[in-house]
Short mmCIF file of C-alpha atoms and ligand atoms in Angstrom, two decimals:
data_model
loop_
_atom_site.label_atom_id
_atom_site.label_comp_id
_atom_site.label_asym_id
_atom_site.label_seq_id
_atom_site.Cartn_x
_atom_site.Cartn_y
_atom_site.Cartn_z
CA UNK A 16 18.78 -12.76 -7.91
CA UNK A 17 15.98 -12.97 -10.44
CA UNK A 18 16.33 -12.56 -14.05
CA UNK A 19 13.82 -11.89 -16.64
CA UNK A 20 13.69 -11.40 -20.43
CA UNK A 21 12.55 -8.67 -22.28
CA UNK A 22 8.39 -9.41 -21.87
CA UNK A 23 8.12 -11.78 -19.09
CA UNK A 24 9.04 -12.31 -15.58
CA UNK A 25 11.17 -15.46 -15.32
CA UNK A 26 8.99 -17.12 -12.34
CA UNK A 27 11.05 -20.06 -11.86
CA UNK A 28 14.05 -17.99 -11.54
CA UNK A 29 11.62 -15.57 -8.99
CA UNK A 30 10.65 -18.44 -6.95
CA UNK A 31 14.21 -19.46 -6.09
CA UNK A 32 14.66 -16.41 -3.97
CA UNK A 33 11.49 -16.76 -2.15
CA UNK A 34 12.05 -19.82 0.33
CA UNK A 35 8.75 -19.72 2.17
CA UNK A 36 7.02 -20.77 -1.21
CA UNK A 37 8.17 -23.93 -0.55
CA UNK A 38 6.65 -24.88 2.33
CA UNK A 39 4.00 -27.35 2.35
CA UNK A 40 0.93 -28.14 4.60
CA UNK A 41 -1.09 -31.35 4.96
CA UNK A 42 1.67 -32.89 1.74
CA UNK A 43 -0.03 -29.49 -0.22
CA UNK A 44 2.67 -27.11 -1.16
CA UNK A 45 1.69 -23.50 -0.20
CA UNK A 46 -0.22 -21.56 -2.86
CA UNK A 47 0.34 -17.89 -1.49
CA UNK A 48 -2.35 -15.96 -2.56
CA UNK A 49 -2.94 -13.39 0.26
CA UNK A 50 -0.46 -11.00 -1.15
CA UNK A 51 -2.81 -8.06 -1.46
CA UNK A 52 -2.01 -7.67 2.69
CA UNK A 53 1.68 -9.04 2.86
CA UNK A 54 3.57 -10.04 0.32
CA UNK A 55 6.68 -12.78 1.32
CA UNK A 56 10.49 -11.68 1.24
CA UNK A 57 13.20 -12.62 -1.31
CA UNK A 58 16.45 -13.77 0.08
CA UNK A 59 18.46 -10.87 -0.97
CA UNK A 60 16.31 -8.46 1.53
CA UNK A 61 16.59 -11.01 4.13
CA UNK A 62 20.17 -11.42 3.52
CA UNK A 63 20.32 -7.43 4.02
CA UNK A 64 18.16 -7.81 7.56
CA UNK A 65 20.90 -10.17 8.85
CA UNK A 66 23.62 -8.68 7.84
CA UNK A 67 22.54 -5.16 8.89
CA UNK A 68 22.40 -7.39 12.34
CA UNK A 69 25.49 -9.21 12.54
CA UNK A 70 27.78 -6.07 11.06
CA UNK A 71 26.02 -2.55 11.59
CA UNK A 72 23.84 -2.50 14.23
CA UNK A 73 23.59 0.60 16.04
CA UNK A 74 21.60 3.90 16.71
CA UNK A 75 21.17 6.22 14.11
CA UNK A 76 22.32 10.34 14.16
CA UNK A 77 23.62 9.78 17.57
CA UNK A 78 26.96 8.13 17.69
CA UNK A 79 29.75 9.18 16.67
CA UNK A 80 31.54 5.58 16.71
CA UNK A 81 31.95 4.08 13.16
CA UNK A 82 28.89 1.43 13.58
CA UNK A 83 26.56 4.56 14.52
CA UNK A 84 28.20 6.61 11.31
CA UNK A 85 27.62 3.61 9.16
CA UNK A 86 24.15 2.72 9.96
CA UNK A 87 23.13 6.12 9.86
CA UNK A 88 24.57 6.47 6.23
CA UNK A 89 22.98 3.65 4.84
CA UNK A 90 19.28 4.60 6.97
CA UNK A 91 19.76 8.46 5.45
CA UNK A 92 20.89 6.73 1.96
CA UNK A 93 17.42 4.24 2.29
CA UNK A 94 15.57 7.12 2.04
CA UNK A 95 16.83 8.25 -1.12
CA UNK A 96 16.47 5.36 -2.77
CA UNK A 97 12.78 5.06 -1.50
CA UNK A 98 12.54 8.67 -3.27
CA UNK A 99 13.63 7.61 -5.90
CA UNK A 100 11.42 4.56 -6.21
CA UNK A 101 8.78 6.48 -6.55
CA UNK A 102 10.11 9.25 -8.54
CA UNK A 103 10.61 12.33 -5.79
CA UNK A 104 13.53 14.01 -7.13
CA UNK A 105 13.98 16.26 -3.87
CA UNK A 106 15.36 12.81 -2.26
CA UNK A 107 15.35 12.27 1.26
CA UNK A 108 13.91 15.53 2.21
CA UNK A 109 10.51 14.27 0.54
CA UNK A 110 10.27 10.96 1.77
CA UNK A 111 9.73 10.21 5.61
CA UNK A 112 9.87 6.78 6.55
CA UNK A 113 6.64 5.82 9.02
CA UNK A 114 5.48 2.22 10.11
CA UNK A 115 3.28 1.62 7.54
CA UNK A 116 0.29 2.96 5.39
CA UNK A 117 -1.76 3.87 8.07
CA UNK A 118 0.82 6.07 9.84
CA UNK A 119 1.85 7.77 6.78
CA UNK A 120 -2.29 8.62 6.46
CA UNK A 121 -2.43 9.65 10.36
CA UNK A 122 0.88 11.80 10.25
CA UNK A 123 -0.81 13.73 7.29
CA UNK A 124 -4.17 14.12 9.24
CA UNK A 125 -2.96 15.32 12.20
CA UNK A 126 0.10 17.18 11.30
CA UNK A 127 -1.98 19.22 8.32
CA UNK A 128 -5.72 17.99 9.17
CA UNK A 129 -5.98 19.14 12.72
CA UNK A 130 -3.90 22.25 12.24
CA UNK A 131 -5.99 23.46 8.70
CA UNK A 132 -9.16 22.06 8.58
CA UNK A 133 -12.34 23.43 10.24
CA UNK A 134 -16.34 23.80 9.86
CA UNK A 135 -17.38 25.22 6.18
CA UNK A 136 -14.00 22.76 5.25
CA UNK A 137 -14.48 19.61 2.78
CA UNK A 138 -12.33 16.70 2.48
CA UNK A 139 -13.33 14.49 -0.82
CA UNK A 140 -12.80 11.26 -0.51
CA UNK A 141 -14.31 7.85 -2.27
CA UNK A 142 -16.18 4.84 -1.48
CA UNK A 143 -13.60 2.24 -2.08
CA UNK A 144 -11.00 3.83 0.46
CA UNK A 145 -9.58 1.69 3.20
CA UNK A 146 -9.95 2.09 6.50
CA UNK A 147 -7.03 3.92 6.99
CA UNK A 148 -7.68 6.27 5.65
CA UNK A 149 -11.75 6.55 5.47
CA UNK A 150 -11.48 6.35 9.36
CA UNK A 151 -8.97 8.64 9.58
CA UNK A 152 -10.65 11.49 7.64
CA UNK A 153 -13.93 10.32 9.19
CA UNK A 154 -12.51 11.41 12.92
CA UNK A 155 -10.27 14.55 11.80
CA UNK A 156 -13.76 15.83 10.54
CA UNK A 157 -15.18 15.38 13.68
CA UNK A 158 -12.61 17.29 15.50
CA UNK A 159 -12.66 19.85 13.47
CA UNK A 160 -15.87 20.56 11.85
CA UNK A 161 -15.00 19.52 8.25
CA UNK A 162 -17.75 17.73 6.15
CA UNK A 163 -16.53 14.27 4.39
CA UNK A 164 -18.04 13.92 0.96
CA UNK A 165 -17.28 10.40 -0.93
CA UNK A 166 -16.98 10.00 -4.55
CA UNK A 167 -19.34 7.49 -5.91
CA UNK A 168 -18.09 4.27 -7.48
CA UNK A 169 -20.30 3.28 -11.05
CA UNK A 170 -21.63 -0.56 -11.12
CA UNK A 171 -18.01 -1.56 -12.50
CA UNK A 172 -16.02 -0.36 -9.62
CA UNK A 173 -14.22 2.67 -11.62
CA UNK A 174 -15.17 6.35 -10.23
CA UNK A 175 -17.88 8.24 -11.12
CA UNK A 176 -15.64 11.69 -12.40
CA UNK A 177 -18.44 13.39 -13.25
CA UNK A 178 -19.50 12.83 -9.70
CA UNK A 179 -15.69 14.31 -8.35
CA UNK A 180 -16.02 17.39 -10.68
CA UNK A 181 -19.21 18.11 -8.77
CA UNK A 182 -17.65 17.37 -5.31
CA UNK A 183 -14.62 19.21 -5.50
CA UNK A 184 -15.26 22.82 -5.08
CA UNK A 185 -13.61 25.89 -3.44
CA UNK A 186 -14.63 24.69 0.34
CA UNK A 187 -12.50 21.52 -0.11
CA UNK A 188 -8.97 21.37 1.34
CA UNK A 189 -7.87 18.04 0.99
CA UNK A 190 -8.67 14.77 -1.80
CA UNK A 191 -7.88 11.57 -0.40
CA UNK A 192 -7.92 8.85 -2.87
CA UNK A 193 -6.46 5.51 -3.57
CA UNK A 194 -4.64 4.51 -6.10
CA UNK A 195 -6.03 1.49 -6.47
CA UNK A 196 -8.34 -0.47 -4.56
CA UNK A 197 -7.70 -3.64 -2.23
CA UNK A 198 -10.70 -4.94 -2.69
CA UNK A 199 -11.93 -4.16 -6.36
CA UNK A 200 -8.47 -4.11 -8.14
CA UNK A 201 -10.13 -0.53 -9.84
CA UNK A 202 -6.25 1.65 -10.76
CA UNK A 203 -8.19 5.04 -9.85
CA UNK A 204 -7.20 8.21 -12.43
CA UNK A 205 -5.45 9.42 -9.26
CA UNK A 206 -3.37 12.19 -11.48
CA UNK A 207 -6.88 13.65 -13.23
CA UNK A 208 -8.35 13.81 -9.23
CA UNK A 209 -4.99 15.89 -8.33
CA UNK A 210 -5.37 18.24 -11.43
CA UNK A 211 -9.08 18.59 -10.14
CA UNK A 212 -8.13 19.08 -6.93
CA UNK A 213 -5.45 21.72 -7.69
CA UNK A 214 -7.60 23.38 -10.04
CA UNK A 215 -9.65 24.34 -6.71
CA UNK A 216 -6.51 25.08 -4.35
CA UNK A 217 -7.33 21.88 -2.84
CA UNK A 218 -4.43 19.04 -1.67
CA UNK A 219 -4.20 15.50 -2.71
CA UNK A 220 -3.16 12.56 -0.39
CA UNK A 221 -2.71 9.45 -2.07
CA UNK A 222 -3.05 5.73 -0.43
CA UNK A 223 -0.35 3.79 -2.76
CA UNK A 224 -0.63 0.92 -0.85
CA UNK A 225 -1.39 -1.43 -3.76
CA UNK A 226 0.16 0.49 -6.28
CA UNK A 227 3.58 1.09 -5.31
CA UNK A 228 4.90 -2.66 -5.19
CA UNK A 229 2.85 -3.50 -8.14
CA UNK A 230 3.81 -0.48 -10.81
CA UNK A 231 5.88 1.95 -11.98
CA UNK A 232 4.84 4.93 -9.78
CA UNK A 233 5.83 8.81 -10.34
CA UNK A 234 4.30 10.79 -7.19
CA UNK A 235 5.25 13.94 -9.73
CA UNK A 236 4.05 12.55 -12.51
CA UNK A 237 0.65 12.34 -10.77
CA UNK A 238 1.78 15.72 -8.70
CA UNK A 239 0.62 13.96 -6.02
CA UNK A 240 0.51 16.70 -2.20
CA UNK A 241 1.42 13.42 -0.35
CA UNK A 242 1.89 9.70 -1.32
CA UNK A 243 1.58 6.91 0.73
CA UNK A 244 2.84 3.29 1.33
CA UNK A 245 4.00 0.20 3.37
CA UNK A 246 7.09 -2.19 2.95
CA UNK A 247 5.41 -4.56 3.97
CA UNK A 248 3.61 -4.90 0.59
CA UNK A 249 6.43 -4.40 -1.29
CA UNK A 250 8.33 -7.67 -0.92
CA UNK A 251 10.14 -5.84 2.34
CA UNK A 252 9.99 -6.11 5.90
CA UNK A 253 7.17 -5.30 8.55
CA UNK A 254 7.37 -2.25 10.59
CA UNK A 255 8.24 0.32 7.93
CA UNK A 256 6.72 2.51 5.04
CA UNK A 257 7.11 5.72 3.50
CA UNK A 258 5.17 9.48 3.12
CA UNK A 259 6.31 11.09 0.11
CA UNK A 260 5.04 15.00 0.98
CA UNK A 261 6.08 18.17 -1.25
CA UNK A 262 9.11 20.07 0.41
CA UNK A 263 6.93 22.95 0.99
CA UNK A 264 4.08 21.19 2.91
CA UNK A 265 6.24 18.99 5.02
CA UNK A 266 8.50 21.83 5.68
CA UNK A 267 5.59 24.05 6.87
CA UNK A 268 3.37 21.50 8.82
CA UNK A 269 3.91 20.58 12.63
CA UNK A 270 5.07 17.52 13.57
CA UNK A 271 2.96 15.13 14.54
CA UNK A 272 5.14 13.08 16.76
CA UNK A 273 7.56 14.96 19.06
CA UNK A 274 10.63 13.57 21.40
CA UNK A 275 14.01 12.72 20.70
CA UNK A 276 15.97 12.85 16.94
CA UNK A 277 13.48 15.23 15.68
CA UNK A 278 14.66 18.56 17.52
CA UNK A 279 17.57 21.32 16.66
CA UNK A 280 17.73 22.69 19.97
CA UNK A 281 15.53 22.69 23.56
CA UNK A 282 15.50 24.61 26.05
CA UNK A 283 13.09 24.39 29.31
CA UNK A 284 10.46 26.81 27.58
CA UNK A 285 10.24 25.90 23.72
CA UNK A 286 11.89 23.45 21.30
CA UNK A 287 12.72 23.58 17.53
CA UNK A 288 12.73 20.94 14.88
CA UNK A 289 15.40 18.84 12.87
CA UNK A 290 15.56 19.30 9.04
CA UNK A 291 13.54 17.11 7.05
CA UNK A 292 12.43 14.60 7.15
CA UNK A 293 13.69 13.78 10.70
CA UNK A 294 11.34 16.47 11.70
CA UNK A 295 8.90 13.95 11.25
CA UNK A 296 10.81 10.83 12.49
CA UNK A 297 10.34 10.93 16.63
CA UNK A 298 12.39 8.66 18.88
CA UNK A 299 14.85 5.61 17.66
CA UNK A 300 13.64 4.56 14.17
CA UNK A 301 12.96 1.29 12.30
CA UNK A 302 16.43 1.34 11.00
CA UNK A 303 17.00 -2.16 10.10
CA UNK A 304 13.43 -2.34 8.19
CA UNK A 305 14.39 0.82 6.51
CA UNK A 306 17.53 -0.18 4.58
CA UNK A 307 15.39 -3.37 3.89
CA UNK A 308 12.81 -1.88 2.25
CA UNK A 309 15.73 -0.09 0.20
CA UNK A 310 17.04 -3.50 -0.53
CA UNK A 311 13.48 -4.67 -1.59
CA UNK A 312 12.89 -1.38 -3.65
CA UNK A 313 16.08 -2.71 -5.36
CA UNK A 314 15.19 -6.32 -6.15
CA UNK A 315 11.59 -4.76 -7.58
CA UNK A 316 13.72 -2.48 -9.84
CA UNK A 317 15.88 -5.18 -10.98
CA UNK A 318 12.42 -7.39 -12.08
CA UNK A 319 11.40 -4.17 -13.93
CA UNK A 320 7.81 -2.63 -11.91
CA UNK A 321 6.51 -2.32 -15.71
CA UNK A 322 6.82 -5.97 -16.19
CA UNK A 323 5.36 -6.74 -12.54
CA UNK A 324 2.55 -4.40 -13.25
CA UNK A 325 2.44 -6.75 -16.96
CA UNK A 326 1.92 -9.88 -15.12
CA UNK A 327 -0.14 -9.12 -12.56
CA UNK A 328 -3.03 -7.84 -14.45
CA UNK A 329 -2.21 -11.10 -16.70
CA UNK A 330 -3.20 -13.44 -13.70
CA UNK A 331 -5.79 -10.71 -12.24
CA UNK A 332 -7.50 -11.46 -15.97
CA UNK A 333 -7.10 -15.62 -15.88
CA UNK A 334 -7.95 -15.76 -12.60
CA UNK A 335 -11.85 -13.40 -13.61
CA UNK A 336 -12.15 -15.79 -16.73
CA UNK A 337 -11.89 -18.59 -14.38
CA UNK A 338 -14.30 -17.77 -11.74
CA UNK A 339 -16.48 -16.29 -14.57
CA UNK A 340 -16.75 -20.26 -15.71
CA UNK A 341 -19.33 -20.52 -12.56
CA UNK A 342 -23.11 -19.56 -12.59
CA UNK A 343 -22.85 -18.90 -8.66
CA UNK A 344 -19.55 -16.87 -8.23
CA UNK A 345 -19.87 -13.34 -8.29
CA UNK A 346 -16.42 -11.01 -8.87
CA UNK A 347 -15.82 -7.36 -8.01
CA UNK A 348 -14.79 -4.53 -9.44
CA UNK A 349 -13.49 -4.39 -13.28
CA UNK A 350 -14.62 -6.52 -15.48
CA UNK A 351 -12.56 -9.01 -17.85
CA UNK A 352 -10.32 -6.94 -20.14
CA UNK A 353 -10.39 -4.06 -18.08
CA UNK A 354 -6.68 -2.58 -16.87
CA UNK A 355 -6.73 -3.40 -13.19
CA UNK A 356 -4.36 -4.30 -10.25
CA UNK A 357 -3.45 -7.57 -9.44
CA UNK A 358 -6.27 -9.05 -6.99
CA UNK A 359 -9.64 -10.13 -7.39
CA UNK A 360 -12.41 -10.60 -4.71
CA UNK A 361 -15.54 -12.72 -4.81
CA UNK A 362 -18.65 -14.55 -3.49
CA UNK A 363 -19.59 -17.75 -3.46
CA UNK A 364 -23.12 -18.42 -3.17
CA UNK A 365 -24.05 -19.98 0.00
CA UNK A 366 -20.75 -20.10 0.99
CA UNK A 367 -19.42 -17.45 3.48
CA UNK A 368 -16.05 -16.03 2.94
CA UNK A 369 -15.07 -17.31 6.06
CA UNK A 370 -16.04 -20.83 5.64
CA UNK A 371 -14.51 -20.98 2.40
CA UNK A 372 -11.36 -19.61 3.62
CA UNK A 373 -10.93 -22.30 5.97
CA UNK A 374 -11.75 -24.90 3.42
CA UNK A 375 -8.91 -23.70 1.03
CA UNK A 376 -6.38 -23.47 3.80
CA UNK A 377 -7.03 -27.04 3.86
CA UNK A 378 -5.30 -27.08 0.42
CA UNK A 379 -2.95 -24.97 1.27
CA UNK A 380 -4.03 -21.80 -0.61
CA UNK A 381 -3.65 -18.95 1.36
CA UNK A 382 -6.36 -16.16 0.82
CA UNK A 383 -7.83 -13.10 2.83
CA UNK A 384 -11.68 -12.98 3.90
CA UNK A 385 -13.78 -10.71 5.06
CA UNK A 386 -14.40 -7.27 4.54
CA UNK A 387 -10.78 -6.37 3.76
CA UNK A 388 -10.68 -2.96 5.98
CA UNK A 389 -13.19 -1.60 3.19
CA UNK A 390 -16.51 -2.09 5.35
CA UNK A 391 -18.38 0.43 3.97
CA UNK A 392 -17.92 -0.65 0.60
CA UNK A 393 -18.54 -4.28 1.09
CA UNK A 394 -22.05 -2.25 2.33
CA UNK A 395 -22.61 -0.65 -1.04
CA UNK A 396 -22.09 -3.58 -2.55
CA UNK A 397 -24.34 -5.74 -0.59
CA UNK A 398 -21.95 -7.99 1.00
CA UNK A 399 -20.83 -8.79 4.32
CA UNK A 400 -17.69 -10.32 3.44
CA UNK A 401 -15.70 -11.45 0.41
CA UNK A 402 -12.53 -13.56 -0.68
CA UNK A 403 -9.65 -12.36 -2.23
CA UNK A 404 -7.23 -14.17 -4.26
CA UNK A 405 -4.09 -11.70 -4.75
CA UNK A 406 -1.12 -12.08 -6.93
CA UNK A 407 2.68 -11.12 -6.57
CA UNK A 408 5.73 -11.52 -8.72
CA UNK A 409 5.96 -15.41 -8.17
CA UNK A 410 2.26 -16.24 -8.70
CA UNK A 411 1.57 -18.33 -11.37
CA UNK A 412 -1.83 -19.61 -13.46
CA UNK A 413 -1.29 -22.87 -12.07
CA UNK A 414 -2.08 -21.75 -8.61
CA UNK A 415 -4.78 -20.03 -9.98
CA UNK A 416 -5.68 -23.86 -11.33
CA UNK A 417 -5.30 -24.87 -7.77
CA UNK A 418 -7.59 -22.42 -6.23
CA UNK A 419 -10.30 -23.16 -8.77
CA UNK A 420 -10.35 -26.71 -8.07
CA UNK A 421 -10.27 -26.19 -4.13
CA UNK A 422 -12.86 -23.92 -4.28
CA UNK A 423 -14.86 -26.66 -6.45
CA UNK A 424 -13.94 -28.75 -2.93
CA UNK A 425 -16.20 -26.53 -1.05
CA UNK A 426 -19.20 -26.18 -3.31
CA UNK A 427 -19.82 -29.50 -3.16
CA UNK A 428 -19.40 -29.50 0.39
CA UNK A 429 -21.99 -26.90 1.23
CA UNK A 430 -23.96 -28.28 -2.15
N1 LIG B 11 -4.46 1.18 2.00
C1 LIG B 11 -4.68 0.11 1.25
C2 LIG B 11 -5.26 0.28 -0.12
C3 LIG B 11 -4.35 -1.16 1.71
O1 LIG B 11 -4.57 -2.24 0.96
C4 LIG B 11 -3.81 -1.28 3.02
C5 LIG B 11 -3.51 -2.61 3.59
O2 LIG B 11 -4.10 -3.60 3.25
C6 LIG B 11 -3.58 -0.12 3.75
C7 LIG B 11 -3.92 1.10 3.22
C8 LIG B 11 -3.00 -0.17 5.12
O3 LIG B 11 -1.69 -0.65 5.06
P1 LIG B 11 -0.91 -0.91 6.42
O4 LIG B 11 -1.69 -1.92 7.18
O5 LIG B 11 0.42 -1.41 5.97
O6 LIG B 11 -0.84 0.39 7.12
#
C-alpha cells in the first residue's frame, strides 16, 4: 500500500502497486497519460476482484446460503462506503450503484426527465458538458418539449456566471453541469450553480466524472440534487459507478429500469418497488466491481484526495509551462496559475491529433485524441480534434519530459 508524507504523494511508493506501469513497448517503458478516460488499478483493488472470485462469489439479496449472505453484505456495505466517499451521510439509501457516468446521467433523465419535464420547461446546461450528458438532455427535450439553454464558456474556459444568472429562471427544472471539464481541466463553481438553481426551485445534476477520483468531494457541501460518477476513473474496475440522489427525489421518482431485485411484491396486475436504492438497481448487479470500487475508494482515501487533488494541478501546471515553451502549440482551457483539474488538451499546428497520437504511441506515451465526447465544444473552439495528456496519482514531471520530447519527434516529422 502507498504511503505519503505530510505534502507530497510518495510516487515511487504509488508506482509499486500499479504493475501495468511497467510495461514497456518497442524497449520504451509505458508513459500512461490517458488517465482522463481510465485510469489503471492498484494491486490492492485487484487483489479484492480475485479474492471476491475465489472466496465469495455468489448472487446478491437472493440466497440465503452463507456465500449469498456474505456477498450481499459486503455489495450493501460498498455502497456505504461509496456514500461516504463523497460525503452523503444518508449512506446507502443515497447512493445507487449504475455502470458508469453515463447511466447514472440516463437513470436521472428518464426516471425524473421524462416523468417532469414538458414544453414551457428549461433545462440549463453548459458548453463544456460531455456527451453524456449534453446528448442526454438534448433527446429528453425532444420528447418532452423542454428548451435546452447552455451556459456560455469566457475565452479562458471558466463560465460565464453572469450568463447562468440570466439563464436560470422560474421555467427551468433541472441544471446540469460538470464539475469539471474533460477537455479544458476548468473545476466549474458547481455549488454557486446549485444555490442559483435552488434559488429558482430548480434541480441540480452534477457530472463528477473528473472530479470525484481527483478531489475531495462533498455532494452536500455543494447540495448537489444528484451527483454523478464512474469507477472506472477512480483507480477501480470497469462496469460500475455511482448516482448520489437526495432521499426525497430518489424515493419519489420511478424507476427507470424494472425486472427482478428491484420489486416488494407482484402480482399479475401491478408491481411495487424495493427500498432504496435497489429500487433503482434492476436484475443481477455488478457485484464484484462494486466492492472494488469500495476497495479503490479506500486506497484513494488512504493517499489523502486533498493531496491527489495537490499534485495533479502541480503536473496539470508543468505540463502548460512546457507546451507554452512552443510558438505553434496551442492549450485549452485555464491558463498557467489558474486552479484546474489534472489534464490538459492541445493542438499542434499542422499536426492532427490523430497523427500525433500515433506518433507518441510509438514512444510509448499513451494519450487520448479527438474530440473527447465534447464535440460541440471542440466546435466553439474551432477545432476538430485535440490531444490530451492526463495525469493520475503515479504521474510524474518526467513523463511529462518524455511527452515533450516525443512530441518534438513529430514536429519535425511533419516540419
Ligand atoms: N463525464 C465526463 C466529464 C467524462 O470525462 C466522462 C468520461 O470520459 C463521462 C462523463 C462518461 O463516463 P463513462 O464513460 O464512464 O460513463
Amino acid at each position: 500500500m502507498a504511503t505519503t508524507d505530510s505534502d507530497h504523494l510518495d510516487i515511487e511508493s504509488i508506482r509499486a502497486d500499479f504493475p501495468i506501469l511497467e510495461r514497456e513497448f518497442g524497449g520504451n517503458q509505458l508513459v500512461y497519460l490517458d488517465n482522463a478516460a481510465t485510469t489503471q488499478t492498484p494491486d490492492p483493488v485487484i487483489d479484492t476482484i480475485v479474492e471476491y472470485y475465489r472466496e465469495t462469489n455468489a448472487n446478491v439479496h437472493r440466497g440465503l446460503h452463507q456465500l449469498s449472505q456474505e456477498a450481499s453484505v459486503a455489495y450493501e456495505d460498498a455502497h456505504d462506503r461509496l456514500a461516504d466517499f463523497i460525503g452523503a451521510s444518508g449512506g446507502r439509501e443515497e447512493m445507487v450503484f449504475t455502470r458508469n457516468t453515463t447511466e447514472s446521467e440516463n437513470l436521472v433523465a428518464y426516471a425524473w426527465g421524462l416523468n417532469e419535464l414538458g414544453p414551457g420547461d428549461e433545462i440549463v446546461t453548459t458548453e463544456m458538458e460531455h456527451h453524456s450528458s449534453l446528448v442526454t438532455w438534448q433527446q429528453i427535450g425532444k420528447r418532452t418539449g423542454a428548451e435546452v439553454k447552455y451556459i456560455r464558456i469566457d475565452e479562458d474556459g471558466h463560465l460565464d456566471m453572469d450568463h447562468a444568472n440570466e439563464l436560470i429562471t422560474e421555467d427551468t427544472q433541472m441544471v446540469s453541469a460538470v464539475h469539471v471539464s474533460n477537455t479544458l481541466g476548468t473545476v466549474n463553481p458547481v455549488g454557486e450553480l446549485a444555490d442559483i438553481a435552488h434559488d429558482h426551485d430548480a434541480l441540480i445534476f452534477v457530472d463528477g466524472a473528473q472530479a470525484v477520483p481527483n478531489m475531495p468531494v462533498d455532494v452536500e457541501a455543494i447540495d448537489a440534487d444528484f451527483y454523478a460518477f464512474s469507477g472506472h476513473k477512480m483507480a477501480g474496475p470497469t462496469g460500475i459507478g455511482g448516482l448520489y440522489g437526495k432521499r426525497h427525489l430518489l424515493d419519489s421518482m420511478e424507476p427507470f429500469l424494472y425486472g427482478g431485485e428491484m420489486i416488494r411484491h407482484v402480482d399479475y396486475e401491478d408491481s411495487t418497488w424495493n427500498d432504496l436504492p435497489w429500487k433503482y438497481e434492476a436484475g443481477t448487479p455488478a457485484i464484484c466491481q462494486g466492492i472494488a470500487m469500495a476497495a479503490a475508494a479506500d486506497y484513494l482515501d488512504d493517499i489523502g484526495l486533498d493531496k491527489i487533488q495537490r499534485h495533479e494541478n502541480e503536473l496539470a501546471q508543468y505540463a502548460l509551462e512546457r507546451l507554452d515553451e512552443f510558438d505553434d502549440i496551442r492549450t485549452f482551457g485555464p491558463g498557467p496559475g489558474t486552479k484546474r483539474g489534472g489534464l490538459v488538451s492541445f493542438d499542434i499546428e499542422g499536426v492532427h491529433a490523430h497523427d500525433l497520437a500515433e506518433i507518441l504511441n510509438d514512444h510509448a506515451v499513451a494519450v487520448r485524441a479527438g474530440h473527447h465526447c465534447t464535440q460541440p465544444l471542440h466546435d466553439k473552439l474551432g477545432v476538430a480534434a485535440t490531444t490530451r495528456a492526463s495525469f493520475y496519482i503515479y504521474n510524474t514531471k518526467a513523463e511529462i519530459d518524455t511527452l515533450i520530447d516525443a512530441l518534438d519527434d513529430a514536429r519535425q516529422l511533419f516540419a
